PDB file of C-alpha atoms in Angstrom:
ATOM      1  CA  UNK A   1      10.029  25.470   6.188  1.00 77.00           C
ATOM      2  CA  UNK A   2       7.578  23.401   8.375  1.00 87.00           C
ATOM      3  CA  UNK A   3       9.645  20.426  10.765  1.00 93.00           C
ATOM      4  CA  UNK A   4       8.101  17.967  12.109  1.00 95.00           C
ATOM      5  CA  UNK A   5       9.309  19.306  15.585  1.00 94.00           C
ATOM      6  CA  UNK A   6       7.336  21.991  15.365  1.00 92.00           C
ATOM      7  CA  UNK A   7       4.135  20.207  14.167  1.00 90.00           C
ATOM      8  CA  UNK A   8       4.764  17.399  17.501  1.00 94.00           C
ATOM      9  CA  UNK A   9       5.469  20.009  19.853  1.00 93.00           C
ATOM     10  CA  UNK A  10       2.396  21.947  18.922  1.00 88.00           C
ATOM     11  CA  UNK A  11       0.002  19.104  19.303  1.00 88.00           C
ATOM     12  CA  UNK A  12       1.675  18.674  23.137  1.00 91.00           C
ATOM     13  CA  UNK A  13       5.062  16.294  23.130  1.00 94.00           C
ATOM     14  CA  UNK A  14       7.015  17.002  26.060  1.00 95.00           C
ATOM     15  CA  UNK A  15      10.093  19.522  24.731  1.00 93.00           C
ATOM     16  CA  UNK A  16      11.573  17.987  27.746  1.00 95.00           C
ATOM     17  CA  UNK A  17      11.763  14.399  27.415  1.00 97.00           C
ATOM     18  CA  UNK A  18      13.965  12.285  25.492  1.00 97.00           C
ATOM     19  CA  UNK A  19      12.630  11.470  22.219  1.00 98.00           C
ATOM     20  CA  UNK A  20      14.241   9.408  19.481  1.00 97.00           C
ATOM     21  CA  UNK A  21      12.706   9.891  15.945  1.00 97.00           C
ATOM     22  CA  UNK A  22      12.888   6.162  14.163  1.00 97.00           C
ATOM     23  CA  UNK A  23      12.570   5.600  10.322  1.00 96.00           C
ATOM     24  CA  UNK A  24      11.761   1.512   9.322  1.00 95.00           C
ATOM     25  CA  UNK A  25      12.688   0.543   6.328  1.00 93.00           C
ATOM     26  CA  UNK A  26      13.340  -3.184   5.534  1.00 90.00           C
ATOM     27  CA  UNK A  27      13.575  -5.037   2.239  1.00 87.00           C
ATOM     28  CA  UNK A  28      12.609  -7.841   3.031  1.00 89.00           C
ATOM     29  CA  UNK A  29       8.729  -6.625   3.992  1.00 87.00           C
ATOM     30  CA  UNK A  30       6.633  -4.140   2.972  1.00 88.00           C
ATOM     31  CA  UNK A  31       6.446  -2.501   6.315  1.00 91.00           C
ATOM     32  CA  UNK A  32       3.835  -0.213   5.486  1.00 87.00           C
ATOM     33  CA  UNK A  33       1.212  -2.643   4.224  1.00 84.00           C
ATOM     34  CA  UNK A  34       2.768  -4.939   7.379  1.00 88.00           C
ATOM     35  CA  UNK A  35       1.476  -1.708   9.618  1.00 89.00           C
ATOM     36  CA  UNK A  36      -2.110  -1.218   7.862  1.00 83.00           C
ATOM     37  CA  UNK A  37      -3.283  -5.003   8.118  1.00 82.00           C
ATOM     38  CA  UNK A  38      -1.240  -7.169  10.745  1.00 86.00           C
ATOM     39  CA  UNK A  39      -0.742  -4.116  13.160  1.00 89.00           C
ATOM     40  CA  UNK A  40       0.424  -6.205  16.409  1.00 91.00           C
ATOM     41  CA  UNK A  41       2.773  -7.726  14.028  1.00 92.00           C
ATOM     42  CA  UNK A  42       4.237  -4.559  13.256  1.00 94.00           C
ATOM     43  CA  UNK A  43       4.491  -3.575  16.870  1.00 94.00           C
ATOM     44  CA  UNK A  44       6.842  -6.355  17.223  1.00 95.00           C
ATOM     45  CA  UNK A  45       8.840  -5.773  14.645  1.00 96.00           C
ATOM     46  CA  UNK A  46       8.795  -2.627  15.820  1.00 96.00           C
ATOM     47  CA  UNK A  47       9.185  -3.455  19.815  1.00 96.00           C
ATOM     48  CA  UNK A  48      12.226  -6.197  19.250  1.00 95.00           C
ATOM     49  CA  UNK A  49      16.021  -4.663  18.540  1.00 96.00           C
ATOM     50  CA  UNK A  50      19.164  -6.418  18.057  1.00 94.00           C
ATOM     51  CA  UNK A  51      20.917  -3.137  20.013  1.00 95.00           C
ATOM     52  CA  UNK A  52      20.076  -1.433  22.645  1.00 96.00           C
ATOM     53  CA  UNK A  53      18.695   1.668  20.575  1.00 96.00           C
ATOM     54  CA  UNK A  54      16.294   2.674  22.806  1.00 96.00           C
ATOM     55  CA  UNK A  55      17.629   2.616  25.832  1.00 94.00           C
ATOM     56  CA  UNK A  56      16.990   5.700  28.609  1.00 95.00           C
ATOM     57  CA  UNK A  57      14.697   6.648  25.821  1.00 97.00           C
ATOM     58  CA  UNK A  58      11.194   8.422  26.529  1.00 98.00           C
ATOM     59  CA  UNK A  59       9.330   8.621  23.152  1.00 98.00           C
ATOM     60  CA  UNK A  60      10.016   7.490  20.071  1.00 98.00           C
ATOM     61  CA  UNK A  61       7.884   9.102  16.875  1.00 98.00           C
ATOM     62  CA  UNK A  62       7.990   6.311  14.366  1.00 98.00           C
ATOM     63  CA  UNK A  63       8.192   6.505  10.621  1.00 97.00           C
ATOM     64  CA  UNK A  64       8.157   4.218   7.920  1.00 95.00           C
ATOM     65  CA  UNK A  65      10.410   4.856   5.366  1.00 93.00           C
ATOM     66  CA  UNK A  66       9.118   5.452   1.153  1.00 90.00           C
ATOM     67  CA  UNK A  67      11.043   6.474  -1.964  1.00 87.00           C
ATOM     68  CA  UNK A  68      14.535   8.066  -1.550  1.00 89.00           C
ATOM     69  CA  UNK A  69      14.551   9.674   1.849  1.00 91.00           C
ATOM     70  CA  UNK A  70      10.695  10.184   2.435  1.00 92.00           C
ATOM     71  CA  UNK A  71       8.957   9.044   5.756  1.00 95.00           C
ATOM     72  CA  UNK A  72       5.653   8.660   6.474  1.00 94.00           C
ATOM     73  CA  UNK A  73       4.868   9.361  10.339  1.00 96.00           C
ATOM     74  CA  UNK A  74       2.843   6.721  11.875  1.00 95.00           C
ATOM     75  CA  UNK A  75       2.624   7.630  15.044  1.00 95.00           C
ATOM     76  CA  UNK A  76       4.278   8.669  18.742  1.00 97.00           C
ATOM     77  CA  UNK A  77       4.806   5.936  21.075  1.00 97.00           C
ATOM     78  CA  UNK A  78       5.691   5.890  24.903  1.00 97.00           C
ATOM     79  CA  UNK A  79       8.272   3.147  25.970  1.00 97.00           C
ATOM     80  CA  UNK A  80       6.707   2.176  28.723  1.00 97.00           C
ATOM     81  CA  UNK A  81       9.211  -1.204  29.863  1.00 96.00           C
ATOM     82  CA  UNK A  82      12.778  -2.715  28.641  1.00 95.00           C
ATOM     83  CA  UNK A  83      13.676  -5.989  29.101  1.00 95.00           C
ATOM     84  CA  UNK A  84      16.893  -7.691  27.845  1.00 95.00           C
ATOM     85  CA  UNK A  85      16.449 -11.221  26.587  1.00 93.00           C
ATOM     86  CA  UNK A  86      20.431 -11.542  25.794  1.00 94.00           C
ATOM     87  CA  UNK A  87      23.474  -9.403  24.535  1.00 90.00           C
ATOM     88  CA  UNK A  88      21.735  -9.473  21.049  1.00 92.00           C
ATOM     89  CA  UNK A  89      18.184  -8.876  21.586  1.00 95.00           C
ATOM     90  CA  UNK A  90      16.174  -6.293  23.542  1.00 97.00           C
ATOM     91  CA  UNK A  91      12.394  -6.023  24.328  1.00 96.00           C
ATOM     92  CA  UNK A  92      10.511  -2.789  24.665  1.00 97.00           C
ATOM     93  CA  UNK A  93       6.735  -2.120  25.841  1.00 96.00           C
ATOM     94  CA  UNK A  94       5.369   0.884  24.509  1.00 96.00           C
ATOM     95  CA  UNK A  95       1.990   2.784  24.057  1.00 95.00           C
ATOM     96  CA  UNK A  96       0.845   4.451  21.034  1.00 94.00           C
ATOM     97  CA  UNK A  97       0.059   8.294  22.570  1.00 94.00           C
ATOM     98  CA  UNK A  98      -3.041  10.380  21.767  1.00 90.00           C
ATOM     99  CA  UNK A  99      -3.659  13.478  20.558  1.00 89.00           C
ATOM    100  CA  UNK A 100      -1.492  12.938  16.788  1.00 91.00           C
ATOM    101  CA  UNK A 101      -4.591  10.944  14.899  1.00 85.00           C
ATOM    102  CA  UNK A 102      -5.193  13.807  12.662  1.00 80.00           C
ATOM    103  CA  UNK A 103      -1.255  13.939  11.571  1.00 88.00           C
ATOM    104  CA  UNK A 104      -0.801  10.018  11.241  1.00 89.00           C
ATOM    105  CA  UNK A 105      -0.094   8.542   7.880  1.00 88.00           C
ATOM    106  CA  UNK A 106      -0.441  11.921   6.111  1.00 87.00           C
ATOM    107  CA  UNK A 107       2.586  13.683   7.525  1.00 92.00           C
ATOM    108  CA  UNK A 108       5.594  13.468   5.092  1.00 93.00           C
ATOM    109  CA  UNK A 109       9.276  14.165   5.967  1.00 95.00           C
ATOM    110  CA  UNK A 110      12.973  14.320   4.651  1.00 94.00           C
ATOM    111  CA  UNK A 111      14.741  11.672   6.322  1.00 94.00           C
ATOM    112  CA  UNK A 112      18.280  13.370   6.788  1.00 86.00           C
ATOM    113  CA  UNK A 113      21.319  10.585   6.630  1.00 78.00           C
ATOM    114  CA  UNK A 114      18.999   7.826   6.024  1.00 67.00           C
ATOM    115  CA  UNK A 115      21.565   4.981   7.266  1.00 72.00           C
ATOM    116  CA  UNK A 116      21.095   6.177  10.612  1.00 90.00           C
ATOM    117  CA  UNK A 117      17.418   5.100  11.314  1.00 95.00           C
ATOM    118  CA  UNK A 118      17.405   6.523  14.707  1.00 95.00           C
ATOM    119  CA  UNK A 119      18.265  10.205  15.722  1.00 95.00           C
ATOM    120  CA  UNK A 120      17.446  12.504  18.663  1.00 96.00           C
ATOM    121  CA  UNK A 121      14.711  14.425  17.748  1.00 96.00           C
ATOM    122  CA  UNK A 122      17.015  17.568  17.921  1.00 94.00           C
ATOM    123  CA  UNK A 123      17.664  16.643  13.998  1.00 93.00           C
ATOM    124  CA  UNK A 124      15.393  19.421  12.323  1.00 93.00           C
ATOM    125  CA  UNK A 125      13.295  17.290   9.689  1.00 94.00           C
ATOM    126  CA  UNK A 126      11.847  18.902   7.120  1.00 94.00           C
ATOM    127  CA  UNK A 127       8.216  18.363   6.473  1.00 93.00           C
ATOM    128  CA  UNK A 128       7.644  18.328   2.901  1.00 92.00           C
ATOM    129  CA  UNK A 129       3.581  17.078   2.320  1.00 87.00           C
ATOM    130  CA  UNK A 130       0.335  16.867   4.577  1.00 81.00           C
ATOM    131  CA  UNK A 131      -1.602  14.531   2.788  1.00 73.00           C
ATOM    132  CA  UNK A 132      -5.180  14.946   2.665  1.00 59.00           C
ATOM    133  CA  UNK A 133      -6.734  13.118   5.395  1.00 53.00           C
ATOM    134  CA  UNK A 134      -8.171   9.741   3.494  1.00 46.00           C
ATOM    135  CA  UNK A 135      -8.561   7.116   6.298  1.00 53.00           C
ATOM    136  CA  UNK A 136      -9.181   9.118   9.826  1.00 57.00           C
ATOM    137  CA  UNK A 137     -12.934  10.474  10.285  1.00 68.00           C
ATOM    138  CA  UNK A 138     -13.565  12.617  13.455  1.00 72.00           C
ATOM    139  CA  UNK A 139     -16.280  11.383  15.370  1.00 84.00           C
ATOM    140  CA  UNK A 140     -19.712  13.788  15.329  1.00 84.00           C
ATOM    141  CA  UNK A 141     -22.818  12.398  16.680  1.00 91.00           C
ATOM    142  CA  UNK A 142     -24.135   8.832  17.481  1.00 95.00           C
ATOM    143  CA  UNK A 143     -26.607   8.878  15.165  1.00 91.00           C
ATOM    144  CA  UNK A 144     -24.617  10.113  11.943  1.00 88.00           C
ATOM    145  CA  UNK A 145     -22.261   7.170  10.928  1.00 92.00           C
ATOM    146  CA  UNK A 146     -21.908   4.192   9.978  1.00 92.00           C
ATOM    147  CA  UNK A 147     -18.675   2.778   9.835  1.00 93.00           C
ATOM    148  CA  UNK A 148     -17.283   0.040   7.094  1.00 90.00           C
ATOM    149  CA  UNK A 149     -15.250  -2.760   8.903  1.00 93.00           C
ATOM    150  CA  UNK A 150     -12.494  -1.186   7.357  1.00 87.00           C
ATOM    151  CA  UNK A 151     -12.794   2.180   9.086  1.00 88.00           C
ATOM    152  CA  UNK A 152     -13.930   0.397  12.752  1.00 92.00           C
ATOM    153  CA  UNK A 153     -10.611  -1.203  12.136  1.00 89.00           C
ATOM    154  CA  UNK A 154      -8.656   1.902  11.757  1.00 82.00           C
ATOM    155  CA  UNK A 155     -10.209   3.051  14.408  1.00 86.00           C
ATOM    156  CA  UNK A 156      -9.532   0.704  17.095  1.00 87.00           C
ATOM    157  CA  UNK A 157      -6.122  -0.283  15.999  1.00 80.00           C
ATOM    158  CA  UNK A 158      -5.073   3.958  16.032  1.00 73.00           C
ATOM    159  CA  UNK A 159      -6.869   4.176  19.523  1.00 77.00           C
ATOM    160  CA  UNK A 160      -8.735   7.621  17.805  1.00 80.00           C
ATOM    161  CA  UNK A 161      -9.384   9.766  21.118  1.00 77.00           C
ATOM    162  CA  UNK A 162     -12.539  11.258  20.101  1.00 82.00           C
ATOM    163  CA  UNK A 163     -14.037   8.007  18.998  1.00 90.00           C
ATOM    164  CA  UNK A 164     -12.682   5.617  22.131  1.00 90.00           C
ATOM    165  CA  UNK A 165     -13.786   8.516  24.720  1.00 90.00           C
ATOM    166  CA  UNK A 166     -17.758   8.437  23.070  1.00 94.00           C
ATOM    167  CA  UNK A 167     -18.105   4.729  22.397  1.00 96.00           C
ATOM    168  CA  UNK A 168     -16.391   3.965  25.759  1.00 95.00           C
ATOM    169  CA  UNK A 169     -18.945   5.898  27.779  1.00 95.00           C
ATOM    170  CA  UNK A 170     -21.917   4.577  26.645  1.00 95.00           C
ATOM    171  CA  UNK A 171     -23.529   1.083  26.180  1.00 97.00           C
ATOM    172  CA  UNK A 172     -25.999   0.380  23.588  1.00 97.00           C
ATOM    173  CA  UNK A 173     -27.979  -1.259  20.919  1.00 98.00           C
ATOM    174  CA  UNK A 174     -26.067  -1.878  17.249  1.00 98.00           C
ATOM    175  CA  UNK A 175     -26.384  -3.206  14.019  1.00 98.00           C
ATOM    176  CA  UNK A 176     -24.176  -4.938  11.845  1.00 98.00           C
ATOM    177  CA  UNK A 177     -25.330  -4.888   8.106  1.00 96.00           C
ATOM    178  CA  UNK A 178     -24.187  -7.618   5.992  1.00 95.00           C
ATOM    179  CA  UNK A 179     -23.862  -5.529   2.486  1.00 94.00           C
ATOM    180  CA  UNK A 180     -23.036  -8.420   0.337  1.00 93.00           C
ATOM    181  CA  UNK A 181     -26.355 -10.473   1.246  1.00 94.00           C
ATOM    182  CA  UNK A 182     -28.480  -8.028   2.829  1.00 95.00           C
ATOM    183  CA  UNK A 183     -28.830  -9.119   6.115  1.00 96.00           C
ATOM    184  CA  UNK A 184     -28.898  -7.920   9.611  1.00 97.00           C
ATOM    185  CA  UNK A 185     -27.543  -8.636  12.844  1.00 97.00           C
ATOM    186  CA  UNK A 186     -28.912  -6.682  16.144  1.00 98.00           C
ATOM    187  CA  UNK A 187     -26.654  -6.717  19.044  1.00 97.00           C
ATOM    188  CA  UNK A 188     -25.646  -5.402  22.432  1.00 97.00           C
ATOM    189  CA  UNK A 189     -23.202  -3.100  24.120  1.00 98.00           C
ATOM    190  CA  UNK A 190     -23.317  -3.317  28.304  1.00 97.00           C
ATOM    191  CA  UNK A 191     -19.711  -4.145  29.337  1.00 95.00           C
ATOM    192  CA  UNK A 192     -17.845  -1.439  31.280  1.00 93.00           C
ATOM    193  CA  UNK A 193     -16.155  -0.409  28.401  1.00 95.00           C
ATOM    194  CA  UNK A 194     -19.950   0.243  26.510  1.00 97.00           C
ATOM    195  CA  UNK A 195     -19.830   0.097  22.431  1.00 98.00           C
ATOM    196  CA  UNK A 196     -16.057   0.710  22.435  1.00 97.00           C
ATOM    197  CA  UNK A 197     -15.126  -2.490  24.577  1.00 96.00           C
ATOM    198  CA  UNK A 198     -17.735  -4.434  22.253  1.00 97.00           C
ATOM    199  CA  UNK A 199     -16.666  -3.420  18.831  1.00 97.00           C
ATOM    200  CA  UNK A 200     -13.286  -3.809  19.631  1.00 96.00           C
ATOM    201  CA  UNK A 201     -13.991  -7.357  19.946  1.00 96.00           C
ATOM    202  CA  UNK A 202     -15.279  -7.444  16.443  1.00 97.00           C
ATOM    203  CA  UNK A 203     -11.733  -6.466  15.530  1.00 95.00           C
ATOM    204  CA  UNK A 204      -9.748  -8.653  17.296  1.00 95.00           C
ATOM    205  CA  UNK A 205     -11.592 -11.520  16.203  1.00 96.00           C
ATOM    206  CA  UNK A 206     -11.379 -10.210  12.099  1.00 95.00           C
ATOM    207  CA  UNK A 207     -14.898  -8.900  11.958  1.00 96.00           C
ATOM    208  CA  UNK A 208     -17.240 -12.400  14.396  1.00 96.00           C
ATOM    209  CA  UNK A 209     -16.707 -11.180  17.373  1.00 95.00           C
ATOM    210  CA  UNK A 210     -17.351 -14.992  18.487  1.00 94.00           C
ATOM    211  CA  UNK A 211     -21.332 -14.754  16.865  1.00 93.00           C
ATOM    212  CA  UNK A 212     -22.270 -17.971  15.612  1.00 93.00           C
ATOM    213  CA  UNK A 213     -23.701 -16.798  12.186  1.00 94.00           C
ATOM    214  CA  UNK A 214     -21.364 -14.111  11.356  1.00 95.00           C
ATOM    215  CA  UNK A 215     -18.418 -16.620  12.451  1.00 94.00           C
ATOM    216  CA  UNK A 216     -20.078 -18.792   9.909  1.00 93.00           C
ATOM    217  CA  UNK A 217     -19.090 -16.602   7.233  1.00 92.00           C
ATOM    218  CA  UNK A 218     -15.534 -15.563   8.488  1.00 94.00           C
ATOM    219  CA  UNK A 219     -14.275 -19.151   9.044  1.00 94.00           C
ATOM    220  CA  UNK A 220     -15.826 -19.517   5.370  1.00 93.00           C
ATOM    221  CA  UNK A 221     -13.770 -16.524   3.884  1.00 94.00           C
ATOM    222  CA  UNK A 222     -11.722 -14.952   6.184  1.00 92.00           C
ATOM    223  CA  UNK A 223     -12.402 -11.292   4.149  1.00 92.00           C
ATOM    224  CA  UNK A 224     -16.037 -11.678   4.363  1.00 95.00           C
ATOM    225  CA  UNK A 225     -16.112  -8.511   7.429  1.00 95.00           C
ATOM    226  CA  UNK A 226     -15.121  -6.202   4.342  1.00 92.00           C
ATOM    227  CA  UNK A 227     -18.604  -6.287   3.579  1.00 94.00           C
ATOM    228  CA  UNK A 228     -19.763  -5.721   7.212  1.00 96.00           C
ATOM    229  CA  UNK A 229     -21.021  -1.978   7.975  1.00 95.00           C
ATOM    230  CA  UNK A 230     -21.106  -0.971  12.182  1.00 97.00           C
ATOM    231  CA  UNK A 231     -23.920   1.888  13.091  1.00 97.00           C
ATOM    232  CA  UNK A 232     -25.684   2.307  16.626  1.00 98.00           C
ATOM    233  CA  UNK A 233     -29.568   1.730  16.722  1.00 97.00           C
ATOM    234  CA  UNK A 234     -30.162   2.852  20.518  1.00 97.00           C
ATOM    235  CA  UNK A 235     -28.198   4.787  23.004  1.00 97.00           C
ATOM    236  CA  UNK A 236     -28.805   2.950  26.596  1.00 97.00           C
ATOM    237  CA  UNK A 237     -27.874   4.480  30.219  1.00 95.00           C
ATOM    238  CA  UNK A 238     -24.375   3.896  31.820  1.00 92.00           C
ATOM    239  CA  UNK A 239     -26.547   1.880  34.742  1.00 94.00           C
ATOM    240  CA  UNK A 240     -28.777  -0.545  32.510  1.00 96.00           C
ATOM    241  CA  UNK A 241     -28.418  -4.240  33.762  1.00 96.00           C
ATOM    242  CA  UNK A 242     -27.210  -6.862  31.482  1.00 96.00           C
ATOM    243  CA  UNK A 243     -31.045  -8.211  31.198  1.00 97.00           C
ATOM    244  CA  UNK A 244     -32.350  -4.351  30.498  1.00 97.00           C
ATOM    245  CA  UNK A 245     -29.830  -4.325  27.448  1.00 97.00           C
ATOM    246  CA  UNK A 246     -30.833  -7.907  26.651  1.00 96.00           C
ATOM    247  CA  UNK A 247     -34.578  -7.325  26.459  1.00 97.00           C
ATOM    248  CA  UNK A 248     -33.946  -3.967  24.211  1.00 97.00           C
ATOM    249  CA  UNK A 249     -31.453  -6.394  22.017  1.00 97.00           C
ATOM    250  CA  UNK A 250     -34.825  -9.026  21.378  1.00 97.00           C
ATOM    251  CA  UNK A 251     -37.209  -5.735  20.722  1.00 97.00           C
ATOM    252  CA  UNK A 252     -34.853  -4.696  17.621  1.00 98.00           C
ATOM    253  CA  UNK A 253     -34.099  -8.194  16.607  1.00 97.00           C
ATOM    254  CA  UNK A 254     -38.320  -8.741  16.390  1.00 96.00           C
ATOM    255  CA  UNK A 255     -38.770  -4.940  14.591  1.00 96.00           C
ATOM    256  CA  UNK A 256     -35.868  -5.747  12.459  1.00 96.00           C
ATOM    257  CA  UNK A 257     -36.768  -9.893  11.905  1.00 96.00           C
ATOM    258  CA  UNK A 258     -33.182 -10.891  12.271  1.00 96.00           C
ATOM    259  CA  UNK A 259     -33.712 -14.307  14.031  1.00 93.00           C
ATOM    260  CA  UNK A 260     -35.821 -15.478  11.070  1.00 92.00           C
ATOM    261  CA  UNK A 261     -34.323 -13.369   7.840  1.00 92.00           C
ATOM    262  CA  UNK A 262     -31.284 -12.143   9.549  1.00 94.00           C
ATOM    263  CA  UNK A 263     -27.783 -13.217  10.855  1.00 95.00           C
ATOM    264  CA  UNK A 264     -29.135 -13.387  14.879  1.00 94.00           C
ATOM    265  CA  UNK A 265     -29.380 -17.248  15.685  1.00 90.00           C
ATOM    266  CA  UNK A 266     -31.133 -16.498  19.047  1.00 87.00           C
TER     267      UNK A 266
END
């Protein structure tokens, strides 16, 4: 018998710390689908308690609860700050932790006594699957990948290690591809957080990242970045000026001819 003790502790959580292991369930919401598309929203659902449950608590390793008594691990999180708003309702800021991407969503458990929802993490849990890993794709090379909205969106909203630690420490020239109409749009990376800090932008905005053209299309259909695909044309050095970047930007945008037949509008 594998528990999921043993596969956390491997992969680095502190045996010493206090750790709560949490199991959502709700019937009101499908949690799960709540987790995969409106992620902040589940991180206050997840954040705001009627009790003080998490109180002198550490680390909590979250699960969302399935059929019977199976859990599906989404991921460890630090508690960070508690707040109490009144007798009935308490705040908590926490921080997803790195170094479990490979084990989220495909990790399976028994759920023992599944009307307590939170236990110490001393409760042996029995891992029962390790799904094959659909949705998380280790980063490689810059050069060898180009990522579906979809996937950038995974990516940013499970902090992957390997990918934020590359794309943070390097700016650069990108292209979005428009696979629905065939167009292009050429764009720049030269913020102190490089291609990371830029394509997370993209996400938090649901695929426009505040570009005229491609906001066009969003505000049109607000599932139109499905069809957007994310891949790096140009690697540029950490020290490259914001008019260095901008003048490599216009050569791909002439090669490419995305002012006149693409989605660039300048």
């Amino acid at each position: 018998m594998i528990t999921v003790q043993e596969l956390l502790f491997n992969r680095g959580l502190d045996k010493n710390a206090k750790i709560k292991l949490v199991r959502h369930k709700d019937q009101r919401q499908d949690l799960y689908n709540l987790y995969r598309t409106e992620y902040d929203e589940f991180l206050k659902y997840q954040n705001s308690q009627s009790k003080d449950v998490f109180r002198n608590v550490d680390y909590i390793v979250s699960f969302i609860g399935e059929d019977g008594n199976r859990s599906r691990f989404i991921g460890v999180f630090k508690i960070t700050d508690r707040k109490t708003i009144n007798e009935n309702h308490f705040e908590y800021q926490m921080v997803r932790e790195n170094g479990f991407e490979d084990l989220t969503e495909r990790v399976i458990i028994v759920w023992k006594t599944a009307i307590s929802w939170h236990q110490w993490i001393k409760n042996q849990m029995e891992v029962i699957e390790i799904q094959a890993g659909l949705h998380y794709r280790q980063f490689t090379d810059y050069s060898d990948f180009i990522l579906d909205f979809h996937e950038l969106k995974e990516i940013v909203k499970n902090q992957y290690s390997d990918w934020k630690k590359m794309l943070s420490i390097t700016k650069g020239i990108y292209l979005i591809s428009d696979t629905n109409s065939g167009k292009l749009y050429v764009g720049s990376a030269y913020g102190e957080e490089g291609i990371w800090g830029r394509w997370c932008k993209y996400i938090s905005t649901n695929g426009h990242g505040n570009n005229k053209m491609l906001k066009e299309q969003i505000d049109f259909d607000k599932d139109y970045a499905k069809h957007f695909q994310f891949s790096i044309l140009m690697l540029l050095p950490r020290t490259v000026t914001s008019d260095q970047a901008i003048k490599k930007e216009r050569l791909f945008k002439n090669k490419l001819g995305t002012n006149s037949f693409g989605l660039n509008s300048n």
